[in-house]
């Protein structure tokens, strides 16, 4: 359907279609939330009951409706279906509608939809598994750096004195490097903190030593034996850079410079978001010898920072800290345990979505503050 036809449809009808699209995507996000941390394929096999493994038919796959009709239980084994399924579907449906209200029909819409979907998936996986999978944060970071070049999305901070020629060259390099950057960051973290944490754990739990030794080789193996994820992430960066090169070959205009500035902004956002958490992590480790912020949180903030830009990233971190303090305090009071561990990723996800939504279109971003 051509775009202008969609814009002429009655408002309630468009809203309904958008919300239903969100519900369907939410249903797919549920698949990601269940399968990615278990390292299962998200394509095959088809959806099945997680308890009795009976394949689900079409009538069991309708978002929310199926859950209500089945009264929250599997048709075959009557096992209770986690409440997360309808909650995630409704949440994504609602977020799709809200983002639609904000963006309208623009290139921002599909990108913001993908971003809020990724945040819901990361938040839910972190809540359940205390894990923020690289499969989402690596490509998410590279896409967040490279997409502003291909699709007009936001007006970045205007850096005075940047001449068109080298800004575009620099941008090309930034995008091509983005895959390499995240892997370099991973190694640096391992050399500065990860190695020491492993040694510390080994000395504190000598009985676990064989397991820790395996963990150490496991960590190295994670980097070296995940070539598919690593290489595909780098390839994605190079592909996006190639597309920029094609655009550049066609001639640099005003829009080209703006997009180049958006990429510089994305890198600054990533360095700011990820960097701030990493410095915190480093300081805590040096001073108190504990792991304060997980490395997954840092990679997630690199993705969020690249997508939102540095100023919105600061807002995200402030909101996330406020959420985490309030919820953390409630949990400490309820459990009477000061050392309770809370998954920070869910607060970062909620704060990033909120920051994206409350941002008045074109105002905050074009001013850069
Ligand atoms: Zn079942």
Coordinates of C-alpha atoms and ligand atoms in Angstrom, one line a residue:
X1 CA 0.0 0.0 0.0
X2 CA 1.5 3.4 -0.9
X3 CA 2.4 5.6 2.0
X4 CA -0.1 8.4 1.1
X5 CA -3.0 6.0 1.1
X6 CA -2.1 4.8 4.6
X7 CA -2.0 8.5 5.7
X8 CA -5.6 9.0 4.4
X9 CA -7.1 6.1 6.4
X10 CA -9.3 7.0 9.4
X11 CA -7.2 7.5 12.5
X12 CA -8.8 4.8 14.6
X13 CA -8.3 2.3 11.8
X14 CA -4.6 3.1 11.5
X15 CA -4.2 2.9 15.3
X16 CA -5.8 -0.5 15.3
X17 CA -3.6 -1.8 12.5
X18 CA -0.5 -0.4 14.3
X19 CA -1.5 -1.9 17.6
X20 CA -2.1 -5.3 16.0
X21 CA 1.2 -5.1 14.3
X22 CA 2.8 -4.4 17.7
X23 CA 1.0 -7.4 19.2
X24 CA 2.3 -9.7 16.5
X25 CA 5.9 -8.3 16.8
X26 CA 5.5 -8.8 20.6
X27 CA 4.7 -12.4 20.0
X28 CA 7.9 -12.7 18.1
X29 CA 9.8 -10.9 20.9
X30 CA 8.5 -13.6 23.3
X31 CA 10.2 -16.2 21.1
X32 CA 13.5 -14.2 21.2
X33 CA 13.2 -13.8 25.0
X34 CA 12.7 -17.5 25.5
X35 CA 15.2 -18.9 22.8
X36 CA 18.1 -16.4 22.6
X37 CA 19.4 -17.0 26.2
X38 CA 19.0 -20.7 25.7
X39 CA 21.0 -20.5 22.5
X40 CA 18.2 -22.0 20.4
X41 CA 17.4 -21.0 16.8
X42 CA 14.7 -18.4 16.6
X43 CA 13.4 -19.8 13.3
X44 CA 13.3 -23.6 13.8
X45 CA 11.6 -25.5 15.2
X46 CA 8.2 -23.8 15.1
X47 CA 6.6 -22.6 18.3
X48 CA 5.9 -25.3 20.9
X49 CA 5.0 -25.6 24.6
X50 CA 8.1 -25.0 26.6
X51 CA 7.0 -27.7 29.1
X52 CA 5.6 -30.6 27.0
X53 CA 7.1 -29.5 23.7
X54 CA 3.8 -30.1 21.8
X55 CA 3.9 -28.0 18.6
X56 CA 1.4 -25.1 18.8
X57 CA -1.2 -24.7 16.1
X58 CA -2.3 -21.4 14.6
X59 CA -5.2 -21.1 17.1
X60 CA -2.8 -21.2 20.0
X61 CA -0.6 -18.5 18.5
X62 CA -2.9 -15.5 18.4
X63 CA -1.4 -12.8 20.6
X64 CA -3.3 -12.3 24.0
X65 CA -6.5 -13.9 22.6
X66 CA -5.1 -17.5 22.7
X67 CA -3.8 -16.9 26.3
X68 CA -7.3 -15.7 27.4
X69 CA -9.1 -18.6 25.6
X70 CA -6.8 -21.2 27.1
X71 CA -7.1 -19.4 30.5
X72 CA -3.3 -19.2 30.7
X73 CA -2.7 -23.0 30.4
X74 CA -1.2 -25.2 27.7
X75 CA -3.8 -27.1 25.7
X76 CA -1.9 -30.4 26.0
X77 CA -0.2 -30.6 29.4
X78 CA -2.3 -27.9 31.2
X79 CA 1.0 -26.4 32.5
X80 CA 0.6 -22.7 33.4
X81 CA 1.9 -20.4 30.6
X82 CA 4.1 -17.6 32.1
X83 CA 2.3 -14.3 32.4
X84 CA 5.2 -12.7 30.5
X85 CA 3.7 -13.8 27.2
X86 CA 0.5 -11.6 27.2
X87 CA 2.3 -8.8 29.1
X88 CA 5.1 -8.5 26.5
X89 CA 2.6 -8.7 23.6
X90 CA 0.4 -5.9 25.1
X91 CA 3.5 -3.8 26.0
X92 CA 5.0 -4.0 22.5
X93 CA 1.5 -3.3 21.0
X94 CA 1.2 -0.2 23.2
X95 CA 4.7 1.0 22.5
X96 CA 4.2 0.6 18.7
X97 CA 1.2 2.8 19.0
X98 CA 2.9 5.4 21.2
X99 CA 5.9 5.6 18.8
X100 CA 3.5 5.9 15.9
X101 CA 1.9 8.9 17.7
X102 CA 5.3 10.5 18.0
X103 CA 6.9 9.7 14.7
X104 CA 4.0 9.5 12.3
X105 CA 4.9 8.2 8.8
X106 CA 8.7 8.8 8.7
X107 CA 12.0 6.9 8.5
X108 CA 12.2 7.2 12.3
X109 CA 9.2 4.9 12.7
X110 CA 10.7 1.5 11.7
X111 CA 13.9 2.4 13.5
X112 CA 12.2 3.4 16.7
X113 CA 10.0 0.3 16.6
X114 CA 13.1 -1.9 16.2
X115 CA 14.8 0.0 19.1
X116 CA 11.9 -0.3 21.6
X117 CA 11.5 -4.0 20.6
X118 CA 15.2 -4.6 21.3
X119 CA 14.8 -2.8 24.7
X120 CA 11.8 -5.0 25.7
X121 CA 13.7 -8.1 24.7
X122 CA 16.9 -7.1 26.6
X123 CA 14.9 -6.0 29.7
X124 CA 12.9 -9.2 29.8
X125 CA 16.0 -11.5 29.3
X126 CA 17.9 -9.6 31.9
X127 CA 15.1 -9.9 34.4
X128 CA 14.8 -13.7 33.9
X129 CA 18.5 -14.7 33.3
X130 CA 20.6 -11.7 34.4
X131 CA 22.0 -11.7 30.9
X132 CA 22.1 -9.2 28.1
X133 CA 23.0 -11.3 25.0
X134 CA 25.7 -10.0 22.6
X135 CA 23.5 -11.4 19.7
X136 CA 21.3 -8.3 20.3
X137 CA 23.8 -5.7 21.6
X138 CA 26.6 -6.2 19.0
X139 CA 24.5 -5.8 15.8
X140 CA 22.3 -3.2 17.6
X141 CA 25.3 -1.0 18.2
X142 CA 26.6 -1.3 14.6
X143 CA 23.1 -0.5 13.2
X144 CA 22.6 2.4 15.6
X145 CA 25.9 3.9 14.3
X146 CA 25.3 3.2 10.6
X147 CA 21.5 3.7 10.1
X148 CA 21.5 7.5 10.3
X149 CA 23.5 7.5 7.1
X150 CA 21.0 5.5 5.1
X151 CA 17.8 6.8 6.7
X152 CA 17.2 10.3 7.9
X153 CA 16.4 10.0 11.6
X154 CA 17.3 12.8 13.7
X155 CA 19.0 16.2 13.6
X156 CA 22.3 15.7 15.5
X157 CA 24.3 18.3 17.4
X158 CA 25.8 20.7 14.9
X159 CA 29.6 20.6 15.4
X160 CA 31.0 24.0 14.3
X161 CA 34.1 24.0 12.1
X162 CA 33.6 20.6 10.6
X163 CA 34.4 20.7 6.9
X164 CA 32.3 18.5 4.7
X165 CA 35.1 16.5 3.1
X166 CA 36.8 15.0 6.1
X167 CA 33.6 14.6 8.2
X168 CA 32.2 12.2 5.6
X169 CA 35.5 10.4 5.4
X170 CA 35.7 10.1 9.2
X171 CA 32.1 8.9 9.3
X172 CA 32.9 6.2 6.7
X173 CA 35.7 5.0 8.9
X174 CA 33.6 5.2 12.1
X175 CA 30.9 2.9 10.6
X176 CA 33.4 0.4 9.2
X177 CA 35.2 0.4 12.6
X178 CA 32.0 0.0 14.7
X179 CA 32.2 -3.8 14.5
X180 CA 35.8 -3.8 15.5
X181 CA 35.3 -1.2 18.3
X182 CA 32.9 -3.4 20.3
X183 CA 35.3 -6.4 20.1
X184 CA 38.2 -4.1 21.1
X185 CA 36.1 -2.9 24.1
X186 CA 35.4 -6.5 25.1
X187 CA 39.2 -7.3 25.1
X188 CA 40.1 -4.2 27.0
X189 CA 37.5 -5.0 29.7
X190 CA 38.9 -8.6 29.9
X191 CA 42.5 -7.4 30.3
X192 CA 41.7 -4.7 32.9
X193 CA 38.9 -6.3 34.9
X194 CA 37.7 -9.7 33.7
X195 CA 41.1 -11.4 34.2
X196 CA 41.4 -10.1 37.8
X197 CA 37.8 -11.1 38.6
X198 CA 38.5 -14.6 37.5
X199 CA 41.7 -14.8 39.6
X200 CA 39.8 -13.4 42.5
X201 CA 37.0 -15.9 42.2
X202 CA 39.5 -18.7 41.9
X203 CA 41.3 -17.7 45.2
X204 CA 38.0 -17.1 47.1
X205 CA 36.6 -20.5 46.0
X206 CA 39.6 -22.8 45.7
X207 CA 37.2 -25.8 45.5
X208 CA 35.7 -24.3 42.3
X209 CA 39.1 -23.9 40.8
X210 CA 38.7 -26.4 38.0
X211 CA 35.4 -24.8 37.1
X212 CA 36.9 -21.3 37.2
X213 CA 39.8 -22.4 35.0
X214 CA 37.2 -23.7 32.6
X215 CA 35.4 -20.4 32.9
X216 CA 38.6 -18.5 32.0
X217 CA 39.3 -20.6 28.9
X218 CA 35.6 -20.3 28.3
X219 CA 35.8 -16.5 28.3
X220 CA 38.7 -16.5 25.8
X221 CA 36.8 -19.1 23.8
X222 CA 33.7 -16.9 23.8
X223 CA 35.8 -14.3 22.0
X224 CA 37.7 -16.6 19.7
X225 CA 35.1 -19.3 19.1
X226 CA 32.2 -17.0 18.2
X227 CA 33.6 -16.0 14.8
X228 CA 30.2 -16.0 13.2
X229 CA 28.8 -13.4 15.5
X230 CA 32.0 -11.4 15.5
X231 CA 32.6 -11.5 11.7
X232 CA 28.9 -10.9 10.9
X233 CA 29.0 -7.8 13.1
X234 CA 32.1 -6.5 11.4
X235 CA 30.7 -7.3 8.0
X236 CA 27.5 -5.4 8.9
X237 CA 29.7 -2.3 9.8
X238 CA 31.6 -2.6 6.5
X239 CA 28.4 -3.0 4.5
X240 CA 26.9 0.1 6.0
X241 CA 30.2 2.0 5.4
X242 CA 30.1 0.8 1.8
X243 CA 26.6 2.2 1.4
X244 CA 27.9 5.5 2.7
X245 CA 30.7 5.4 0.2
X246 CA 28.2 4.9 -2.6
X247 CA 26.2 7.9 -1.3
X248 CA 29.4 9.9 -1.0
X249 CA 30.4 9.0 -4.6
X250 CA 27.1 10.6 -5.7
X251 CA 28.3 13.9 -4.2
X252 CA 28.3 15.4 -0.7
X253 CA 25.4 17.8 -0.1
X254 CA 24.0 19.5 3.0
X255 CA 22.0 16.3 4.0
X256 CA 25.1 14.2 3.6
X257 CA 27.0 16.3 6.1
X258 CA 24.1 16.2 8.6
X259 CA 24.1 12.4 8.4
X260 CA 27.8 12.3 8.9
X261 CA 27.3 14.4 12.0
X262 CA 24.7 12.0 13.2
X263 CA 27.2 9.2 13.0
X264 CA 29.8 11.2 15.0
X265 CA 27.0 11.9 17.5
X266 CA 26.2 8.2 17.6
X267 CA 29.9 7.3 18.4
X268 CA 30.0 10.0 21.1
X269 CA 26.8 8.7 22.6
X270 CA 28.2 5.2 22.7
X271 CA 31.5 6.3 24.2
X272 CA 29.6 8.4 26.7
X273 CA 27.0 5.8 27.7
X274 CA 29.3 2.8 27.7
X275 CA 32.3 4.7 29.0
X276 CA 30.6 6.2 32.0
X277 CA 29.4 2.8 33.2
X278 CA 32.8 1.3 32.4
X279 CA 34.6 3.9 34.5
X280 CA 32.2 3.1 37.3
X281 CA 32.9 -0.6 36.9
X282 CA 36.7 0.1 36.9
X283 CA 36.6 2.4 39.9
X284 CA 34.4 -0.1 42.0
X285 CA 36.7 -2.9 41.1
X286 CA 39.9 -1.0 42.0
X287 CA 38.4 0.4 45.3
X288 CA 36.2 -2.4 46.6
X289 CA 37.2 -5.4 44.5
X290 CA 33.7 -6.1 43.4
X291 CA 31.9 -6.2 40.1
X292 CA 29.5 -3.3 40.2
X293 CA 28.2 -2.9 36.7
X294 CA 28.1 -6.0 34.5
X295 CA 29.9 -5.9 31.2
X296 CA 26.5 -6.7 29.4
X297 CA 25.1 -3.4 30.8
X298 CA 28.1 -1.5 29.2
X299 CA 27.5 -3.1 25.8
X300 CA 23.8 -2.3 26.1
X301 CA 24.6 1.3 26.9
X302 CA 26.9 1.5 23.9
X303 CA 24.0 0.5 21.8
X304 CA 21.5 2.9 23.5
X305 CA 24.1 5.7 23.5
X306 CA 24.7 5.2 19.8
X307 CA 21.0 5.2 19.0
X308 CA 19.9 8.1 21.3
X309 CA 23.0 10.4 21.0
X310 CA 25.0 11.6 24.0
X311 CA 22.5 14.1 25.4
X312 CA 19.6 11.6 25.5
X313 CA 22.0 9.0 26.9
X314 CA 22.6 11.2 29.9
X315 CA 18.8 11.5 30.4
X316 CA 18.5 7.7 30.1
X317 CA 21.2 7.1 32.7
X318 CA 19.6 9.5 35.2
X319 CA 16.2 8.0 34.8
X320 CA 17.6 4.5 35.1
X321 CA 19.4 5.3 38.3
X322 CA 16.3 6.9 39.7
X323 CA 14.2 3.8 38.9
X324 CA 16.9 1.4 40.2
X325 CA 17.3 3.4 43.5
X326 CA 13.5 3.4 44.2
X327 CA 13.0 -0.3 43.3
X328 CA 16.2 -1.3 45.0
X329 CA 15.2 0.4 48.2
X330 CA 11.8 -1.3 48.1
X331 CA 13.5 -4.7 47.6
X332 CA 16.0 -4.1 50.3
X333 CA 13.2 -3.1 52.8
X334 CA 11.1 -6.1 51.8
X335 CA 13.9 -8.7 51.9
X336 CA 15.9 -7.1 54.6
X337 CA 19.0 -7.9 52.6
X338 CA 21.4 -5.1 51.7
X339 CA 23.3 -7.2 49.2
X340 CA 20.4 -8.1 47.0
X341 CA 21.4 -8.1 43.3
X342 CA 19.1 -6.4 40.9
X343 CA 19.3 -6.7 37.1
X344 CA 20.2 -3.2 36.0
X345 CA 19.4 -3.9 32.3
X346 CA 15.7 -3.8 32.9
X347 CA 16.0 -0.2 34.3
X348 CA 18.2 0.9 31.4
X349 CA 15.7 -0.6 29.0
X350 CA 12.7 1.2 30.6
X351 CA 14.6 4.5 30.9
X352 CA 15.8 4.3 27.2
X353 CA 12.2 3.7 26.0
X354 CA 10.9 6.5 28.2
X355 CA 13.6 8.9 27.0
X356 CA 12.8 8.1 23.4
X357 CA 9.1 8.7 23.9
X358 CA 9.2 11.9 26.0
X359 CA 11.6 13.5 23.6
X360 CA 9.6 16.1 21.7
X361 CA 10.3 15.5 18.0
X362 CA 13.0 17.7 16.6
X363 CA 13.3 19.9 19.7
X364 CA 15.8 18.2 22.0
X365 CA 17.7 16.5 19.3
X366 CA 18.2 19.4 17.0
X367 CA 19.5 21.6 19.9
X368 CA 21.8 18.8 20.9
X369 CA 20.9 19.2 24.6
Ligands
LIG1 ZN1 2.4 -28.1 27.3

